[in-house]
Structures are given as structure tokens and as C-alpha cells.
GROMACS .gro file of C-alpha atoms in nm:
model
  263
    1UNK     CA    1   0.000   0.000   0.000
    2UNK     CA    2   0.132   0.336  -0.108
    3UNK     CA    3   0.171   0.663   0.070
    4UNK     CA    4  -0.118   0.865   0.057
    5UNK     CA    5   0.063   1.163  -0.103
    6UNK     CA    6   0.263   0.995  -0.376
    7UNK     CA    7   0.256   1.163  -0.687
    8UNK     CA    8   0.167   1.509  -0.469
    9UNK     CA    9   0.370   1.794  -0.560
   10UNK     CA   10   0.347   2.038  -0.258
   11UNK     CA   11   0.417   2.424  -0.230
   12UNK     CA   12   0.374   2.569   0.109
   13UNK     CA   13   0.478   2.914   0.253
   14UNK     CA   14   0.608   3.006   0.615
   15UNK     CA   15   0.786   2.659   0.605
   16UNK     CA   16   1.015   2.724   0.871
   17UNK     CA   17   0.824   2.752   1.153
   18UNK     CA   18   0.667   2.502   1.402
   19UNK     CA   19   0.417   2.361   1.224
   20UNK     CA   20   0.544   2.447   0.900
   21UNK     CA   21   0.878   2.249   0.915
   22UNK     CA   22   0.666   1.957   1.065
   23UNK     CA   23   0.430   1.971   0.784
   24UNK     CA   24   0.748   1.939   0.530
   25UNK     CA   25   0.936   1.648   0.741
   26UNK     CA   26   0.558   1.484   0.752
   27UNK     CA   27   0.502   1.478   0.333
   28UNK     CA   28   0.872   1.430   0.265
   29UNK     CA   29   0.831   1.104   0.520
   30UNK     CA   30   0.494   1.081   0.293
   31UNK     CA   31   0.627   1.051  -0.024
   32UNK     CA   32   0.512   1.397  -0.159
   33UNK     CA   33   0.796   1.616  -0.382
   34UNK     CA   34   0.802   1.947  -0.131
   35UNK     CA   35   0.877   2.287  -0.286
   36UNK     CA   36   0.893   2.480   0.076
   37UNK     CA   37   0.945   2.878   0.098
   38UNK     CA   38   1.015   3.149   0.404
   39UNK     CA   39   1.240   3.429   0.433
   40UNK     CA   40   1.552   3.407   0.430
   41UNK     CA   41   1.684   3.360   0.761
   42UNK     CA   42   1.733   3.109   1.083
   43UNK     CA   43   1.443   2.952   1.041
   44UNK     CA   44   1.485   2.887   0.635
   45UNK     CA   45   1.881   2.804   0.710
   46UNK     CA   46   1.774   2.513   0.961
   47UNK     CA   47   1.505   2.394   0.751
   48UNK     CA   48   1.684   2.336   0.470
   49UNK     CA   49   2.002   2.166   0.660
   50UNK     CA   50   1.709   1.907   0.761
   51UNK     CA   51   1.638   1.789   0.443
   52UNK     CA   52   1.895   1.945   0.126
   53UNK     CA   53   1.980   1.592   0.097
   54UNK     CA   54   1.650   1.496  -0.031
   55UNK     CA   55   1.592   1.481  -0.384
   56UNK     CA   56   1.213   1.563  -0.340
   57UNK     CA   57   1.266   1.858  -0.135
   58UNK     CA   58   1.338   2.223  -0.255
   59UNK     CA   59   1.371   2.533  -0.090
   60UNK     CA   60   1.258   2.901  -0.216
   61UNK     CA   61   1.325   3.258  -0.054
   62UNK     CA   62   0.988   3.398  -0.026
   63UNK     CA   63   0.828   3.705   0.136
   64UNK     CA   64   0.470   3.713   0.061
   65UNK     CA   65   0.454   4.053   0.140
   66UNK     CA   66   0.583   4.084  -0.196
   67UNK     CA   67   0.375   4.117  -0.488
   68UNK     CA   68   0.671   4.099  -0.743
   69UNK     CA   69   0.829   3.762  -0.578
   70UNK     CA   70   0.497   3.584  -0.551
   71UNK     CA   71   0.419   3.700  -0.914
   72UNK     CA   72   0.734   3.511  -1.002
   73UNK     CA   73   0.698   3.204  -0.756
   74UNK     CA   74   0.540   2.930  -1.029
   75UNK     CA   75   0.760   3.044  -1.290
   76UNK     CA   76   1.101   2.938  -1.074
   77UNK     CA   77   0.933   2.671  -1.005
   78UNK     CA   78   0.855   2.579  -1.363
   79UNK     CA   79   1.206   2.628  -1.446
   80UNK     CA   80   1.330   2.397  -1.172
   81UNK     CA   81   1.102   2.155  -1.315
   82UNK     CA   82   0.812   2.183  -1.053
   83UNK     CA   83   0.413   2.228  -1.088
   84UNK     CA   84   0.246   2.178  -0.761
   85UNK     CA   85  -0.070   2.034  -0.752
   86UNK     CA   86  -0.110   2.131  -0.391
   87UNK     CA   87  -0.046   2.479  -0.251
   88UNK     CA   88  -0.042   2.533   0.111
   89UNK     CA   89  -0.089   2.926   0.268
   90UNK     CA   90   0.104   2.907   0.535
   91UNK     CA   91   0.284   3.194   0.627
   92UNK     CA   92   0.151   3.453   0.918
   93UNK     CA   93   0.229   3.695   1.176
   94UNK     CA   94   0.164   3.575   1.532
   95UNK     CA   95   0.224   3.711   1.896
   96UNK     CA   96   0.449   3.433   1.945
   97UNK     CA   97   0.643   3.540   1.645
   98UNK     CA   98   0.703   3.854   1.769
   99UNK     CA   99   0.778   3.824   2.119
  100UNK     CA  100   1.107   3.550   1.983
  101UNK     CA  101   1.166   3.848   1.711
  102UNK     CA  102   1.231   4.047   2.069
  103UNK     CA  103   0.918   4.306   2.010
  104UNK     CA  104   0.595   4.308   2.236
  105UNK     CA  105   0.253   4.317   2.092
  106UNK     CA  106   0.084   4.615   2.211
  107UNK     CA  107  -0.269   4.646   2.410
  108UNK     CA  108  -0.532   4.744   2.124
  109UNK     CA  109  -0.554   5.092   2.208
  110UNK     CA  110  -0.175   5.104   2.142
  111UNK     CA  111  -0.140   4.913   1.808
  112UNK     CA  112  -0.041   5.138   1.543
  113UNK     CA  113  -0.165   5.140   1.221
  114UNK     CA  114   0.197   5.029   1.076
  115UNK     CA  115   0.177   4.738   1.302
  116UNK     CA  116  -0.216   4.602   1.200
  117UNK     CA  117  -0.138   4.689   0.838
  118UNK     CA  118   0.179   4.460   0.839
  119UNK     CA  119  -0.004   4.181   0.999
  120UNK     CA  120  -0.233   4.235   0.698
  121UNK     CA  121  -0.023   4.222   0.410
  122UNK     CA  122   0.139   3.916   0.515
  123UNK     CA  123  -0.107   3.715   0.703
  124UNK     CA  124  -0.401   3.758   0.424
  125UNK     CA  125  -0.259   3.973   0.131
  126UNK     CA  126  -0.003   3.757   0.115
  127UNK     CA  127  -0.254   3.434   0.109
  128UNK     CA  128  -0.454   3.607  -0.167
  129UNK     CA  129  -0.165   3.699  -0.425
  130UNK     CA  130  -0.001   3.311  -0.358
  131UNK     CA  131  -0.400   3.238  -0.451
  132UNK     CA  132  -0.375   3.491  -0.740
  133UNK     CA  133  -0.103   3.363  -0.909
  134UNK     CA  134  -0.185   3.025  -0.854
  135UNK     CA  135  -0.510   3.117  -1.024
  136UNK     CA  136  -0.309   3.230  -1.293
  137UNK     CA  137  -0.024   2.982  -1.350
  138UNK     CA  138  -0.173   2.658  -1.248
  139UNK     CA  139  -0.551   2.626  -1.187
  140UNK     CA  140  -0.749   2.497  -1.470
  141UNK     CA  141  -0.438   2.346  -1.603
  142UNK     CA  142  -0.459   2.032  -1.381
  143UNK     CA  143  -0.636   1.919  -1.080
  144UNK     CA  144  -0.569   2.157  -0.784
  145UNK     CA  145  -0.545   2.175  -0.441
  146UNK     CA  146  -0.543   2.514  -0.209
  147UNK     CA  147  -0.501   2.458   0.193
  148UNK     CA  148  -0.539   2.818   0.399
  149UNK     CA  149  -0.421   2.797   0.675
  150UNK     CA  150  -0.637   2.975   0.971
  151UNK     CA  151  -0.649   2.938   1.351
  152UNK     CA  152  -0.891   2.816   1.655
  153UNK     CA  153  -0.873   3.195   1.679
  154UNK     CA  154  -1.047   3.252   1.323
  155UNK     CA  155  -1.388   3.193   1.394
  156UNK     CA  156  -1.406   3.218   1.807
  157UNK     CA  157  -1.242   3.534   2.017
  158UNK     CA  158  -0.946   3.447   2.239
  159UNK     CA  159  -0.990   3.382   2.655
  160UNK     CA  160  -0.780   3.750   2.684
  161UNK     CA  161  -0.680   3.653   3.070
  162UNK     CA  162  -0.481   3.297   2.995
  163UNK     CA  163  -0.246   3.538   2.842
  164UNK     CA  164  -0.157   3.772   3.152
  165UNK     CA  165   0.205   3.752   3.248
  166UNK     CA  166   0.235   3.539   2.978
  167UNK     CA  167   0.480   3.758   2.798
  168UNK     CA  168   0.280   3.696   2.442
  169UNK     CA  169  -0.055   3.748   2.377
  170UNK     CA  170  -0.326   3.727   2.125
  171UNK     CA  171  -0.386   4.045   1.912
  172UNK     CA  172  -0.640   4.177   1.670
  173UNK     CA  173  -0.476   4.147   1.364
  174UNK     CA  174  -0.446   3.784   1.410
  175UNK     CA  175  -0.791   3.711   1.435
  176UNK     CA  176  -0.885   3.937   1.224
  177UNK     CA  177  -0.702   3.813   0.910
  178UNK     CA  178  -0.728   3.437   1.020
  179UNK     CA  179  -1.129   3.481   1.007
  180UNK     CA  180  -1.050   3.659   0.651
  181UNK     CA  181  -0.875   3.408   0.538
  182UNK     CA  182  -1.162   3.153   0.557
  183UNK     CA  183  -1.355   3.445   0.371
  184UNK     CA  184  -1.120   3.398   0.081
  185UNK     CA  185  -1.127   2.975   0.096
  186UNK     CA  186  -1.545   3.047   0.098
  187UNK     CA  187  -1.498   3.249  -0.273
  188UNK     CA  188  -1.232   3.096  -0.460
  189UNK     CA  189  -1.396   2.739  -0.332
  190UNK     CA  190  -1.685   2.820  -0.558
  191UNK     CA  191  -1.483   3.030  -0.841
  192UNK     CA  192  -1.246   2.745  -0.877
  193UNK     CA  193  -1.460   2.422  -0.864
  194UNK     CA  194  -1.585   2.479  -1.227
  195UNK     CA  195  -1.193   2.417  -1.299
  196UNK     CA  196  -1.129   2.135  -1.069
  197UNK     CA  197  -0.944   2.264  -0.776
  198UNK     CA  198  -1.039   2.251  -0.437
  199UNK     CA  199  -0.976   2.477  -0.178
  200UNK     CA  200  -1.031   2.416   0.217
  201UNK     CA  201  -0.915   2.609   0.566
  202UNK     CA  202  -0.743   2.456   0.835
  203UNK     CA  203  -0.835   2.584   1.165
  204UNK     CA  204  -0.519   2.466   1.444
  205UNK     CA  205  -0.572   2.483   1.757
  206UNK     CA  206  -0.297   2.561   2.059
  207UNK     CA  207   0.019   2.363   1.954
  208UNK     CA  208   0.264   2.286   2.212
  209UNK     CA  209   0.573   2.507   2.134
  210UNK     CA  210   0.762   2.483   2.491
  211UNK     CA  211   0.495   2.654   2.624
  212UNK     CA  212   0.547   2.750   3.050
  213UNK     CA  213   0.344   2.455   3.276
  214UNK     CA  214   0.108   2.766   3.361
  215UNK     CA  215   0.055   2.836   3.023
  216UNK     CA  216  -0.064   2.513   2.921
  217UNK     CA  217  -0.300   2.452   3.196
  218UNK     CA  218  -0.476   2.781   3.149
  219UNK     CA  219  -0.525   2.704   2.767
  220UNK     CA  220  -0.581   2.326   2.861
  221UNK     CA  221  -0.882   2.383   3.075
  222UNK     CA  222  -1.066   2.551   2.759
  223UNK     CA  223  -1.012   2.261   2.533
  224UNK     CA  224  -1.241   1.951   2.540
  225UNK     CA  225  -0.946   1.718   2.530
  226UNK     CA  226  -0.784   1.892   2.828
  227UNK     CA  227  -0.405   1.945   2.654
  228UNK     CA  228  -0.257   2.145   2.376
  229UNK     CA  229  -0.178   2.006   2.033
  230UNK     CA  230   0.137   1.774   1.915
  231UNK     CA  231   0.252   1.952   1.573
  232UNK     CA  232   0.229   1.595   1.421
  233UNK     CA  233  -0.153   1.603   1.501
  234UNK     CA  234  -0.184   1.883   1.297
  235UNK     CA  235  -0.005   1.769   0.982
  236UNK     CA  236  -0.187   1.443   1.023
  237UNK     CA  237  -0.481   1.663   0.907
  238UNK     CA  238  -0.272   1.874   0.719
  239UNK     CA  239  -0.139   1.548   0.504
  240UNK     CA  240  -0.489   1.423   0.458
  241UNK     CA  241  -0.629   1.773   0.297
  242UNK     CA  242  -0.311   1.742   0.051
  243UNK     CA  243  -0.425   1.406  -0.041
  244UNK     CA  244  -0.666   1.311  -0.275
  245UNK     CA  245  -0.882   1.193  -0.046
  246UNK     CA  246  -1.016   1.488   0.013
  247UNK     CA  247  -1.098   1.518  -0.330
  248UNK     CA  248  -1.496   1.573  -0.255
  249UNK     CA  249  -1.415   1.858   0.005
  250UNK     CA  250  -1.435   2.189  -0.087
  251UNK     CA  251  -1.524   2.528   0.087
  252UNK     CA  252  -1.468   2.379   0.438
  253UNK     CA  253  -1.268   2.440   0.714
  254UNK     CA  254  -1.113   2.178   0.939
  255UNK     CA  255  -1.102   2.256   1.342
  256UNK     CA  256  -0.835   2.055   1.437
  257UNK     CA  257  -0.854   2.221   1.838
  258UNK     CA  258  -0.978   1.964   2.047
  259UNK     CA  259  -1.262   2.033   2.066
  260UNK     CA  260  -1.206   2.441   2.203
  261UNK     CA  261  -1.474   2.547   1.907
  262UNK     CA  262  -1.722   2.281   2.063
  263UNK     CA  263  -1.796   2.425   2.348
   0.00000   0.00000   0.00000
């Protein structure tokens, strides 16, 4: 019995980070060719130590704050030989992000409007030119697959206190763009199925990242399964959207929170 993503071609964005890199290990292990991107950096220098040894794995600098390098993005690709078949929106601005970048997020009434607009560009204009020139350059020429990637946060407001003296926090723009970005899988979903591509959100919930004990059992008491997320539970998801088993799915999106959006 194969592997359920052989013959997959994946592109995903924001591949460095926690659940990024574990989605790449998880499709590379899967038998999926991986065309990952980030920007340049740490993050993109660790990633592709992991895995330049792999013949099915291939790494692009990419900020998707930039329209000119996404408009670009298929057309390296091409050249290298790759056409995805499955595009993952990964990449986003979090609080977490931020506080290990050494700045703080600000209370609401302090966010400035450089700050919300950045989270903007790259957490959903960024998700919506990858779409657009994916739109352009690949679907309708093949079977297609588009995975945004949103949050528990997307469609249900943040518990503001678990996050005092936390040192990170939720913020506005997050949630904000993470509920847009299931706006955008809701309109290409039906724009695209007349072509035969697909396109679905993934809601994660609270992943484990090396969170504080008092951390994760303010978070854990608000989740039905009483813990946060392994990143391997995710891209168990994560690798079944890619698949074509998923093939009769379109328009959706996934909680994968346990059970936090249940309540």
C-alpha cells in the first residue's frame, strides 16, 4: 500500500516555523515532492540543513509581502522543473512570532496602524496573491489543491486573561485576518470548482511550542481534550487535505482544536 501523497507535488509558505517544518518532514516522510518557501533567515537556514539531501525537497526565498516575488513564484518553479498540484498558505504573523523576534505586541488601544497593516499584508494579502497567481499559472491546467491555513482563533475570540504575564498574547490582527482568510477559501472554493481545484481552511488549535506549565494549563482547561496540540496532530490533518482523499471537500474548514470550538 502506497503513501497517501505519492505523486503530490506540494508548495507551502512560512515553512520554517513550528508547524510548517513539521508539515514538510511529515510529506517528505509521505512521499510527496516538497517545494517549501520562508524568508531568508534562521528559520529557512535550519530547515533546509534538515532535508537538502533529499531529492524531493526544494527550498525558495519567499516574502509574501511581496507582490513581485509571488508573481514570479510558479515560474522558478517551472524552471526547476516543478508544478504543484497542492499549494499550502502558510505563512503569518503571530504574537508568538514577535515576542522570539524580541518586540511586544501592544494592548489594542496602542497598536499602530503600521503594526495592524503589516499583519495584513502578510497574514491575508499575502494568502490572496499566492492564490492569485496560482489562479493564474496553475488552476485549470490540472487538478488543484489550495489549503489556507487559519487558527482556533479565526472563527471564536481568544480567553484574553490565559495570556496575563504570559509575555505573548493574542492580538487583533491575528484574528482578524485568520477569520479573513476563511472568507477567501469560501470564494475561490466556488470560483475554482468549475476548474477542478479545491480549496479548504485549516483551523489549528494551541500547539505545544515549549509553552510555561502555567501556560498550558490555562489554555488546557478551555479545550475539550484537556491538553494542547502535538505539531504531528496537525499535519496528520494537514497530510490528509493534501491528499486526494479529500478530493470531494471543498469550501470547508477543518477545526483541528480539540474540541475548544465545541464548546
Amino acid at each position: 500500500m502506497g503513501n497517501q501523497l505519492d505523486g503530490r507535488t506540494v508548495f507551502l509558505t512560512g515553512a520554517g516555523g513550528l508547524l510548517g517544518s513539521t508539515y514538510v518532514r511529515r510529506m517528505l516522510e509521505d512521499g510527496a515532492c516538497v517545494a517549501a518557501s520562508d524568508m531568508p533567515g534562521e528559520r529557512a537556514e535550519k530547515l533546509v540543513s534538515l532535508h537538502r539531501d533529499n531529492p524531493r525537497f526544494k527550498f525558495y526565498d519567499l516574502n509574501v509581502d511581496d507582490e513581485r516575488q509571488v508573481e514570479t513564484i510558479f515560474a522558478r518553479m517551472e524552471k526547476d522543473g516543478i508544478s504543484p498540484n497542492v499549494v499550502i498558505n502558510n505563512a503569518a504573523i503571530t504574537g508568538e512570532m514577535l515576542t522570539g523576534r524580541g518586540e511586544s505586541v501592544p494592548d489594542f488601544a496602542e497598536t499602530s496602524l503600521e503594526a495592524w497593516e503589516r499583519t495584513l499584508r502578510t497574514n491575508l494579502t499575502g494568502a490572496f496573491l499566492i492564490a492569485r497567481q496560482m489562479d493564474r499559472d496553475i488552476v485549470g491546467k490540472h487538478p488543484a489543491t489550495l489549503i489556507n491555513v487559519a487558527s482556533m482563533y479565526a472563527l471564536n475570540g481568544p480567553h484574553h486573561a490565559i495570556y496575563d504575564g504570559m509575555g505573548f498574547k493574542s492580538f487583533a490582527g491575528y484574528s482578524a485576518t485568520k477569520a479573513g482568510i476563511h472568507g477567501l477559501t469560501l470564494w475561490l472554493a466556488g470560483n475554482w470548482a468549475p476548474r477542478n481545484a479545491t480549496v479548504n481552511t485549516i483551523a489549528p488549535g494551541a500547539v505545544f511550542n515549549e509553552h510555561s506549565r502555567e501556560f498550558q494549563r490555562r489554555v488546557s482547561e478551555l479545550i475539550m481534550a484537556g491538553r494542547m496540540a502535538r505539531p504531528d496532530e496537525i499535519a496528520d490533518v494537514m497530510l490528509f487535505l493534501c491528499s486526494e482523499k479529500s478530493s470531494y471537500m471543498t469550501g470547508q474548514i477543518v477545526n483541528v482544536d480539540g474540541g475548544f470550538s465545541s464548546w
